[in-house]
Coordinates of N, CA and C in Angstrom, one line a residue:
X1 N 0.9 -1.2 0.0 CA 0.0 0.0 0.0 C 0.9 1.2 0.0
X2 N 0.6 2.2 -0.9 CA 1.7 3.0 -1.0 C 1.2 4.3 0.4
X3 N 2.2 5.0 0.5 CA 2.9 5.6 2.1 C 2.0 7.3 1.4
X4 N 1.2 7.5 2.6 CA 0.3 8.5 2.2 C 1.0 10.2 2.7
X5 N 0.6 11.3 2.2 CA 1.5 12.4 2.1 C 1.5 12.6 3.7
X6 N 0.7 12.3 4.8 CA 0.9 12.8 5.8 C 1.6 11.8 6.6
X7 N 1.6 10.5 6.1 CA 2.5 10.1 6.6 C 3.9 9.5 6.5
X8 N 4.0 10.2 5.0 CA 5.9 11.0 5.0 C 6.1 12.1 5.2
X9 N 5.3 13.1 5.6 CA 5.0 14.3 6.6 C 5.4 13.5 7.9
X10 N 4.9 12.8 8.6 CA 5.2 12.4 10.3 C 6.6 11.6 10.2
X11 N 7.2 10.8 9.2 CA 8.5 10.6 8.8 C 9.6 12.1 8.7
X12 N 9.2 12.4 7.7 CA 10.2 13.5 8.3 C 10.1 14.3 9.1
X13 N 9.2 14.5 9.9 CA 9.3 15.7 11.1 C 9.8 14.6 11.7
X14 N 10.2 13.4 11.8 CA 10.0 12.5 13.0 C 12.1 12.7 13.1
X15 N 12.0 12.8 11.6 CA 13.1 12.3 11.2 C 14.2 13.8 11.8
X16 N 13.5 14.6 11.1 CA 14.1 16.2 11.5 C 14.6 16.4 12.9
X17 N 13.1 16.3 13.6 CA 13.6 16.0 15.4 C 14.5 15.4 15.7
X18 N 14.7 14.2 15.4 CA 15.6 13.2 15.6 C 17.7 14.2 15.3
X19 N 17.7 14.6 14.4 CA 18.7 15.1 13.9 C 18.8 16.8 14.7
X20 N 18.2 16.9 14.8 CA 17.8 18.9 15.6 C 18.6 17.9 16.9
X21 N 17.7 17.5 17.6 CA 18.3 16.6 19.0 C 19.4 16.4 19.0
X22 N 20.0 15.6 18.2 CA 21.1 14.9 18.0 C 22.3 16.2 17.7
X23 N 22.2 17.3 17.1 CA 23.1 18.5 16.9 C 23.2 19.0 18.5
X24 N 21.8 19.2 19.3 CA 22.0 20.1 20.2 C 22.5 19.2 21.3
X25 N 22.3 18.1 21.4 CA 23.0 16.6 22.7 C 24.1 17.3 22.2
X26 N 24.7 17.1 21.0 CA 26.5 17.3 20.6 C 26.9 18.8 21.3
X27 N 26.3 19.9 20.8 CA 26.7 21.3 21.3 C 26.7 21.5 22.7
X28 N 25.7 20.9 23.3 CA 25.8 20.5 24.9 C 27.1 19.8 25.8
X29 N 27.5 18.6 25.0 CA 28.9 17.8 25.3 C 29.7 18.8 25.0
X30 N 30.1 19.5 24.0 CA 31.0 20.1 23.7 C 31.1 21.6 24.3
X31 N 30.1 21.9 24.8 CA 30.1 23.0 25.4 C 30.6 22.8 26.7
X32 N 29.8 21.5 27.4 CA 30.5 21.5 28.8 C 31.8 21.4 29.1
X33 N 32.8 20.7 27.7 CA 33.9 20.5 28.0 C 34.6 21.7 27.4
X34 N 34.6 22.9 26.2 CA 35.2 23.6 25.8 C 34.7 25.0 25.9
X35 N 33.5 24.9 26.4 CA 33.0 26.4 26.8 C 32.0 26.6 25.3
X36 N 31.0 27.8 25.4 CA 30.7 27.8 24.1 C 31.4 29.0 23.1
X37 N 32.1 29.7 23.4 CA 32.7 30.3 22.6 C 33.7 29.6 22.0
X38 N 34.1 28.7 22.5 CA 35.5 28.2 21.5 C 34.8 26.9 20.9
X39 N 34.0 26.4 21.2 CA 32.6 25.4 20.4 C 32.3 25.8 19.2
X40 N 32.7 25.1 18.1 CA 32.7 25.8 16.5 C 31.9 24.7 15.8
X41 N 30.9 25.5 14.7 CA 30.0 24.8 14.0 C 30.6 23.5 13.3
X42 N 31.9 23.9 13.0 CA 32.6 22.4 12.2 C 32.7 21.2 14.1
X43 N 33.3 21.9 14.6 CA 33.0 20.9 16.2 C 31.8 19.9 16.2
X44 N 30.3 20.9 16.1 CA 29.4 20.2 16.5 C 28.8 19.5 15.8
X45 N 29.3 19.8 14.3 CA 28.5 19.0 12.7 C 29.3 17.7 13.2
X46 N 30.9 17.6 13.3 CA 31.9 16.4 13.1 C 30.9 15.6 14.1
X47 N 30.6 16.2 15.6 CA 30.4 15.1 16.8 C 29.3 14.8 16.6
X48 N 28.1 15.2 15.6 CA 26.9 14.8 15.6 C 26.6 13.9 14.6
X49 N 27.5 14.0 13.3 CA 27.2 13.2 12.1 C 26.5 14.4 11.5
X50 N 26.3 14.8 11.0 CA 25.9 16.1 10.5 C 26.5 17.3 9.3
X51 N 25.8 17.5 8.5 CA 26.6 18.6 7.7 C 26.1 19.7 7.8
X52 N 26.7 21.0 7.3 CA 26.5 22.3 7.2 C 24.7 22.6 6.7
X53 N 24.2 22.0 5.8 CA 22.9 21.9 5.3 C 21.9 21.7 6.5
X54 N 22.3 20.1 6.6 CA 21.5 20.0 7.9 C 21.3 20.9 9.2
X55 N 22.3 21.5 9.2 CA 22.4 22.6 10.8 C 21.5 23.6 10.3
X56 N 22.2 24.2 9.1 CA 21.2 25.3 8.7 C 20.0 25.1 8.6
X57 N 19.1 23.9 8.4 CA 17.9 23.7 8.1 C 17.3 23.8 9.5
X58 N 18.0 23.4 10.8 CA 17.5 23.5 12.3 C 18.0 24.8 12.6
X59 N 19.0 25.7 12.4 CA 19.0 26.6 13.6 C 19.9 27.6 12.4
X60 N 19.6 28.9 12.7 CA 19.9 30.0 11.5 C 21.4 30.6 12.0
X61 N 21.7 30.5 13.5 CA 22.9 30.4 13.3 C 23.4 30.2 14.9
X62 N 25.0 30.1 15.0 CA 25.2 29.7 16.2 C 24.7 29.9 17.4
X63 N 24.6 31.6 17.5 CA 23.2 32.0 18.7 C 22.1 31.4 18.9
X64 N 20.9 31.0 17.8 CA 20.1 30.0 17.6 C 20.7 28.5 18.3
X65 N 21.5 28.0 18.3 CA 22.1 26.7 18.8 C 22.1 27.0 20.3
X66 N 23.2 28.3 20.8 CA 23.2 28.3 22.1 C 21.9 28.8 22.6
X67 N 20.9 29.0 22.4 CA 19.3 29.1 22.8 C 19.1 27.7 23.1
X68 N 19.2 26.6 22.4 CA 18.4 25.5 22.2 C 19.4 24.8 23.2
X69 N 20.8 24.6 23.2 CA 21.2 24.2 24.9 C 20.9 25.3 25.7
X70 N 20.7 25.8 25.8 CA 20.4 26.9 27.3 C 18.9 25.8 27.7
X71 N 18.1 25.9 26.7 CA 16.7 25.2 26.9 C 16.8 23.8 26.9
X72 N 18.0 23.1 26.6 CA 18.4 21.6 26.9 C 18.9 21.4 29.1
X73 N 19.4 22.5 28.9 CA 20.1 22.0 30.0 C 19.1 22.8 31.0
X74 N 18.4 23.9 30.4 CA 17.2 24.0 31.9 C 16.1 23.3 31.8
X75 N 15.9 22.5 31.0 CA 14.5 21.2 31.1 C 15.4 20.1 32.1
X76 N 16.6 20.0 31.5 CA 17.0 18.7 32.5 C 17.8 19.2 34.3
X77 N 17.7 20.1 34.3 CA 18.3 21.1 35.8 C 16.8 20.9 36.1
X78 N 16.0 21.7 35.3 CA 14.8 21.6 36.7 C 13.9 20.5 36.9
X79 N 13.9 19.5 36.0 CA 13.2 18.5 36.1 C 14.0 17.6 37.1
X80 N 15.3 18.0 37.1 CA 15.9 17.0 38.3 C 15.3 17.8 39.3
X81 N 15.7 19.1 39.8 CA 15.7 19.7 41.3 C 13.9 19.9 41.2
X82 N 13.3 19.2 40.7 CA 12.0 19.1 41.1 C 11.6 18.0 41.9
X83 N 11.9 17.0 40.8 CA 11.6 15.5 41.9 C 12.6 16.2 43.4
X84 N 13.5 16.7 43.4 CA 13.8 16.7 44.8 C 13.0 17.5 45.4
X85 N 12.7 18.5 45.2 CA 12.3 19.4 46.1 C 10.2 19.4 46.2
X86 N 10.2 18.4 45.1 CA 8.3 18.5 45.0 C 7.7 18.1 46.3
X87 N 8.3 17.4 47.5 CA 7.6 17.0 48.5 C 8.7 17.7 50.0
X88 N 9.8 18.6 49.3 CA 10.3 18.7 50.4 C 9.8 19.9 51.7
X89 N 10.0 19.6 53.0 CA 9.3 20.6 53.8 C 9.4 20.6 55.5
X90 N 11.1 20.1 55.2 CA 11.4 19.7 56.8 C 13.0 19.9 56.2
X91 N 14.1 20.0 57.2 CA 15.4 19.9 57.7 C 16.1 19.2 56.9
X92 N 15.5 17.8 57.1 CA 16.0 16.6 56.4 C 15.8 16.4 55.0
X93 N 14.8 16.8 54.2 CA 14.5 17.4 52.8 C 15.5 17.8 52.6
X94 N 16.0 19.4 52.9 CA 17.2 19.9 52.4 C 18.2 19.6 52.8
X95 N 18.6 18.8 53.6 CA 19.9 18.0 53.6 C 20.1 16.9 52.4
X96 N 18.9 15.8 52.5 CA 19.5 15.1 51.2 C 19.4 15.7 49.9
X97 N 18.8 17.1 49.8 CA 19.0 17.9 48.6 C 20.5 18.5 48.4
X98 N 21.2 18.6 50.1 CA 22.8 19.0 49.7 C 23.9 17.7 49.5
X99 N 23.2 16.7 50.1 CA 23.9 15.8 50.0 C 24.1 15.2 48.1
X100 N 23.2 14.9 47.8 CA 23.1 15.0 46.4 C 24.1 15.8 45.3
X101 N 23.6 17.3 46.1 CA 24.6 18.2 44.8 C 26.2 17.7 45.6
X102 N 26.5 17.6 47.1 CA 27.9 17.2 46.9 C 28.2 16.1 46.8
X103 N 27.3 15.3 46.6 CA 27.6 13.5 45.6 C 28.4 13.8 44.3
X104 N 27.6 14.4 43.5 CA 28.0 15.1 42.1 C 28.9 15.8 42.0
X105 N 29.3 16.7 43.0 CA 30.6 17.5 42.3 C 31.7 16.4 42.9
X106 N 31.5 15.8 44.1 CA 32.8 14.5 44.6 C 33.3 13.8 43.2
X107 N 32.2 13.5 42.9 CA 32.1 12.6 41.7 C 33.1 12.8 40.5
X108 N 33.0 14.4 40.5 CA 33.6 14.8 39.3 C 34.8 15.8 39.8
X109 N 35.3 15.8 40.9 CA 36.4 16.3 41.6 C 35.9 18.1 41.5
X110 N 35.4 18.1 41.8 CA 34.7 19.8 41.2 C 34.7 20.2 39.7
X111 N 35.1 19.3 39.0 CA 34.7 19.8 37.3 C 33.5 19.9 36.9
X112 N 33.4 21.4 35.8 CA 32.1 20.8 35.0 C 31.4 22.5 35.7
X113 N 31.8 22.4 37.1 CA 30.6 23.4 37.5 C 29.4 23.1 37.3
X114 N 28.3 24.6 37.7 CA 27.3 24.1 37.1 C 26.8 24.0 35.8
X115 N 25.8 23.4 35.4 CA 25.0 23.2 33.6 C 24.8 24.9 33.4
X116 N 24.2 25.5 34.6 CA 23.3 27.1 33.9 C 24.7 27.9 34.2
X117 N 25.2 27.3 35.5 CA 25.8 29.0 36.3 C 27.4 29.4 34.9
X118 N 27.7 28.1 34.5 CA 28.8 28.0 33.9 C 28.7 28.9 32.4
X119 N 27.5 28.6 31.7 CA 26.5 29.6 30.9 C 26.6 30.9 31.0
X120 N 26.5 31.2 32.1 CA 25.6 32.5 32.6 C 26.9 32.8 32.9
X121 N 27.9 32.3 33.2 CA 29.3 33.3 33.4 C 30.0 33.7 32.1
X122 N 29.6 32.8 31.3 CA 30.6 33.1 30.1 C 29.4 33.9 28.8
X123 N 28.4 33.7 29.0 CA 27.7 34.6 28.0 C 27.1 35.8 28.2
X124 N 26.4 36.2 29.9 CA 25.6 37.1 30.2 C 25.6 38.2 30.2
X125 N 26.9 38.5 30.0 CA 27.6 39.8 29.4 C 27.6 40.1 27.8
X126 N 28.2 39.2 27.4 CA 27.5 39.2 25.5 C 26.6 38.8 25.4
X127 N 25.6 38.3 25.5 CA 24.1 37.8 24.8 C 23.7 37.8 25.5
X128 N 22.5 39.0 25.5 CA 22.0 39.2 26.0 C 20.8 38.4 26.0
X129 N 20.5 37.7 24.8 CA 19.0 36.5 24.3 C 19.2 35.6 25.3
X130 N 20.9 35.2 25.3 CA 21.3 33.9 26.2 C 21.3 34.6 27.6
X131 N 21.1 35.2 28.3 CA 21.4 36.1 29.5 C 20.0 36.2 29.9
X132 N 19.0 36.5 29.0 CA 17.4 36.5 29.6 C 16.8 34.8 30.0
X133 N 17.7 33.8 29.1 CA 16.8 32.4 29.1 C 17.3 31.9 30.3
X134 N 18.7 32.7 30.6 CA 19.8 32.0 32.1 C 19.3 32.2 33.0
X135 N 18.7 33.1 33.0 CA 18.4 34.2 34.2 C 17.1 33.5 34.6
X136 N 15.9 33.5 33.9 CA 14.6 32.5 33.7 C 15.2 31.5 34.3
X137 N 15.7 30.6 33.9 CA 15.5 29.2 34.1 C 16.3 29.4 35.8
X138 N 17.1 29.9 36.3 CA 17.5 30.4 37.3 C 16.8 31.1 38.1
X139 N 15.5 31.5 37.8 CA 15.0 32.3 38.7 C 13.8 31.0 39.0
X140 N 13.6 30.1 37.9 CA 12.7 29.1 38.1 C 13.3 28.1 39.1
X141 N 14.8 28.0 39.4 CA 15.0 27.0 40.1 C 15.2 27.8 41.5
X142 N 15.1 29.0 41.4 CA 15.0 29.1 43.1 C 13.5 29.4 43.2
X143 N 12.6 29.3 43.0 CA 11.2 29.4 43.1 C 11.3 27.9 43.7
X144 N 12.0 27.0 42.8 CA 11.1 25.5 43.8 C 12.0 25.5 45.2
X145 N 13.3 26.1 45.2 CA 13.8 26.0 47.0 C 12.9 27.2 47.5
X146 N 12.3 28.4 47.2 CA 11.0 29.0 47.5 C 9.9 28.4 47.9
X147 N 9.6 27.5 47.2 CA 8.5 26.7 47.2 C 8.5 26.1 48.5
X148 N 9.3 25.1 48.5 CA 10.1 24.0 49.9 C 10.0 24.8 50.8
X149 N 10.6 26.1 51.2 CA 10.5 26.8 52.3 C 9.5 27.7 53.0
X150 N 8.8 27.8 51.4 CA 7.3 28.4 52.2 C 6.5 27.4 53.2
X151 N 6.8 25.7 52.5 CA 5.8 24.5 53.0 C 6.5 24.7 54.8
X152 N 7.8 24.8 54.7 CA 8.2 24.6 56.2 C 7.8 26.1 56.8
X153 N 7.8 26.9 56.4 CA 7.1 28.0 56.9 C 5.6 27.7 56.9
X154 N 4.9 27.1 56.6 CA 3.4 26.7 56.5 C 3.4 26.0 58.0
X155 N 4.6 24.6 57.8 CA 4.4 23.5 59.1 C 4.5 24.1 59.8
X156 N 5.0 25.4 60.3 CA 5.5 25.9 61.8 C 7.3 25.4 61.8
X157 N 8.2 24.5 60.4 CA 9.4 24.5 60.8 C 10.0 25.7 60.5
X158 N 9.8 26.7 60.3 CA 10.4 27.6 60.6 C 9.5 28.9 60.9
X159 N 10.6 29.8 61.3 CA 9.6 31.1 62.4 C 8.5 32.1 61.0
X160 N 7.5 32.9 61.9 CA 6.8 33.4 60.8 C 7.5 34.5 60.3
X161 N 9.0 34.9 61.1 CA 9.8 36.5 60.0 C 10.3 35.8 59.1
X162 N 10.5 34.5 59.1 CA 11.3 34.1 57.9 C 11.0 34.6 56.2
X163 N 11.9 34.8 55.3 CA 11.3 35.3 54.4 C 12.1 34.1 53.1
X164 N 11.1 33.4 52.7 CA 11.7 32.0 51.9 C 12.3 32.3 50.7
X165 N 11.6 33.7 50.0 CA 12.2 34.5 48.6 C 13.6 34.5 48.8
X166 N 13.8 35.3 50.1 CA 15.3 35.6 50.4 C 16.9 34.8 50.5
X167 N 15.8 33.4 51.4 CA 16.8 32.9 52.0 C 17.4 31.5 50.8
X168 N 16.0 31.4 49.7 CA 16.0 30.8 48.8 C 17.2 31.8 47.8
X169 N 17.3 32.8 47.4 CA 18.2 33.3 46.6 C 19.5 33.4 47.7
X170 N 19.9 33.6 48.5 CA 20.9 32.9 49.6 C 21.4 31.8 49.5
X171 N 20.7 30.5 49.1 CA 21.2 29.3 49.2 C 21.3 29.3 47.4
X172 N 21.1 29.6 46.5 CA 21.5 29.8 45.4 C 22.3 30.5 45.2
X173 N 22.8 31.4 45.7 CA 24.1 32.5 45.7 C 25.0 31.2 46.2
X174 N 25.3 30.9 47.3 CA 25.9 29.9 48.0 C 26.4 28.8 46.9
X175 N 25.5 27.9 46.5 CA 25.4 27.0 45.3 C 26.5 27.3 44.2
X176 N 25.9 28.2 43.7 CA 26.4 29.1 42.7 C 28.2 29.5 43.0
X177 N 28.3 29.7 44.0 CA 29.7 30.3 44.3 C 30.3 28.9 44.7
X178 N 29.9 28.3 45.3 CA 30.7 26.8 45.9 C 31.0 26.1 44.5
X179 N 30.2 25.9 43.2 CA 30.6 25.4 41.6 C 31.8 25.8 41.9
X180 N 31.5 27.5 41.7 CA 32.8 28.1 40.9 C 34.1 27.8 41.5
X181 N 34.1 27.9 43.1 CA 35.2 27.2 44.1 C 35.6 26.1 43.7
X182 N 34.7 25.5 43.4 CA 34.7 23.5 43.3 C 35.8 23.2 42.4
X183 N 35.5 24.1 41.0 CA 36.0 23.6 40.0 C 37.6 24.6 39.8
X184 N 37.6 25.7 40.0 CA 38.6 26.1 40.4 C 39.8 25.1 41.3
X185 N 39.6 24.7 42.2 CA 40.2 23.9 43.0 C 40.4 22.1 43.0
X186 N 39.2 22.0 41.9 CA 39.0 20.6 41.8 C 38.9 19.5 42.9
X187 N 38.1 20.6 44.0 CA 38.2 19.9 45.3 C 36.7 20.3 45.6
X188 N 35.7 19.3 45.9 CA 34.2 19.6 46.8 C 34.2 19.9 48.0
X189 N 35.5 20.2 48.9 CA 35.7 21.0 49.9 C 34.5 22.7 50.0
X190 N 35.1 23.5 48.9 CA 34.4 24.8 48.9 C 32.8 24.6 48.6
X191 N 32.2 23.6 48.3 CA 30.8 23.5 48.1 C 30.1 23.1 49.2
X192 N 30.8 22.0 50.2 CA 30.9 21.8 51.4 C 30.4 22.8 52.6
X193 N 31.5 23.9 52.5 CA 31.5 25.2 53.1 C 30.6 25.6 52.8
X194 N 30.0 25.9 51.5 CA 29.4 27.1 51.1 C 27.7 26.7 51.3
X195 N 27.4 25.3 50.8 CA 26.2 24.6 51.4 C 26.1 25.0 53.2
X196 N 27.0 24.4 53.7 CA 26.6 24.1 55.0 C 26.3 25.9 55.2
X197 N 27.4 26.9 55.2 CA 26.2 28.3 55.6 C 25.3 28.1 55.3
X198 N 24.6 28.6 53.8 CA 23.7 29.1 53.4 C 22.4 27.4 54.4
X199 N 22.6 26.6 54.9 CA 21.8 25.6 55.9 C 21.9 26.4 57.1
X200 N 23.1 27.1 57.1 CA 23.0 27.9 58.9 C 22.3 28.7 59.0
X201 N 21.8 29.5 57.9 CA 21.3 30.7 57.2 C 20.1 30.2 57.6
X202 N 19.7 29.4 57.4 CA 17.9 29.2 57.0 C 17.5 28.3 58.4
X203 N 18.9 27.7 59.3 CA 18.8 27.2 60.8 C 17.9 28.6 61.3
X204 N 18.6 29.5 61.3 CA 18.8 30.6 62.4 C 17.4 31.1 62.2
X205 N 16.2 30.3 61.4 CA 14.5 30.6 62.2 C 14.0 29.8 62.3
X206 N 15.1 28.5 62.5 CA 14.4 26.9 63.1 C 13.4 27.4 64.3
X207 N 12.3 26.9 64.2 CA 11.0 27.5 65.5 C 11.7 26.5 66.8
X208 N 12.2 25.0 66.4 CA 13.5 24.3 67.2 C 14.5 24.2 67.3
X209 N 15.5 24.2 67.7 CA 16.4 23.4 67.8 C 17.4 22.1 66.6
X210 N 17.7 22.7 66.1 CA 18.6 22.0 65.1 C 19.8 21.8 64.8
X211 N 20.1 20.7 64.7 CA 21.6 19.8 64.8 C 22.5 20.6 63.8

């Protein structure tokens, strides 16, 4: 039975997706390891299987690329720090939430930094397009440690001056700065430090007593 127009229409969009994906996974690898300014279109065609045609038919030019990882790596940043934080609302919540992030930088001796903050250092001063999507997806992931600490401000675990907005962008300043130590130093010592204040930070309206 011969193959009907809409469905070599859902063939090749299927097929298009498949290849768009497959450029932006590559620019993503290659970015984490070389930064994206020194990440060159012949770089990401070689590591994807890909030619000059094909890229141009997905993305009009390399700015367009670094849009689509900016939006790779904040679908997968907040989709992780969601499952953590969707039920969190006690002490113990955000501990295995720090214990986690310093699983991962141990893991990788402080390399890598973070997926956004690493972005946001090296573009948000030139690109401005990349500088608004950083900033978003970053303002989205201290909303859910917002989130978490309004519920412990709900339970009575913490006092009613507490202000969750605040102490939420505190423990993301913290975060944020312990990467940049991490990887500098290649040691999860400075993330260590920088976690445990921004925890001392948010102790000091325990309504109890905390270890």
């Amino acid at each position: 039975m011969p193959e009907t127009v809409n469905e070599l229409d859902r063939r090749l969009t299927a097929r298009g997706a498949a290849t768009r994906a497959r450029i932006v996974a590559a620019a993503d690898e290659l970015m984490a390891l070389k930064g994206a300014a020194a990440t060159t279109l012949d770089d990401v065609t070689a590591a994807s299987g890909t030619s000059k045609s094909q890229f141009y038919r997905h993305f009009s030019d390399k700015s367009a690329l670094v849009q689509a990882v900016i939006a790779l790596r904040g679908s997968r940043v907040l989709e992780r720090e969601e499952q953590y934080f969707r039920r969190v609302d006690s002490f113990s919540g955000l501990e295995r939430w720090c214990r986690a992030i310093l699983q991962r930088v141990t893991a990788r001796r402080g390399a890598l930094g973070c997926e956004l903050g690493a972005l946001s250092t090296e573009l948000s001063d030139h690109d401005e397009a990349a500088r608004i999507d950083l900033d978003a997806h970053l303002t989205s992931w201290i909303s859910l440690l917002t989130d978490a600490l309004e519920r412990m401000k709900t339970n009575g675990t913490l006092t009613a001056d507490a202000d969750p907005r605040k102490l939420a962008t505190g423990i993301m300043a913290a975060l944020q700065g312990g990467y940049v130590l991490a990887q500098a130093a290649r040691d999860p010592a400075p993330m260590e430090v920088a976690l445990t204040l921004a925890m001392d930070s948010v102790r000091a309206h325990a309504t109890t007593p905390t270890e």
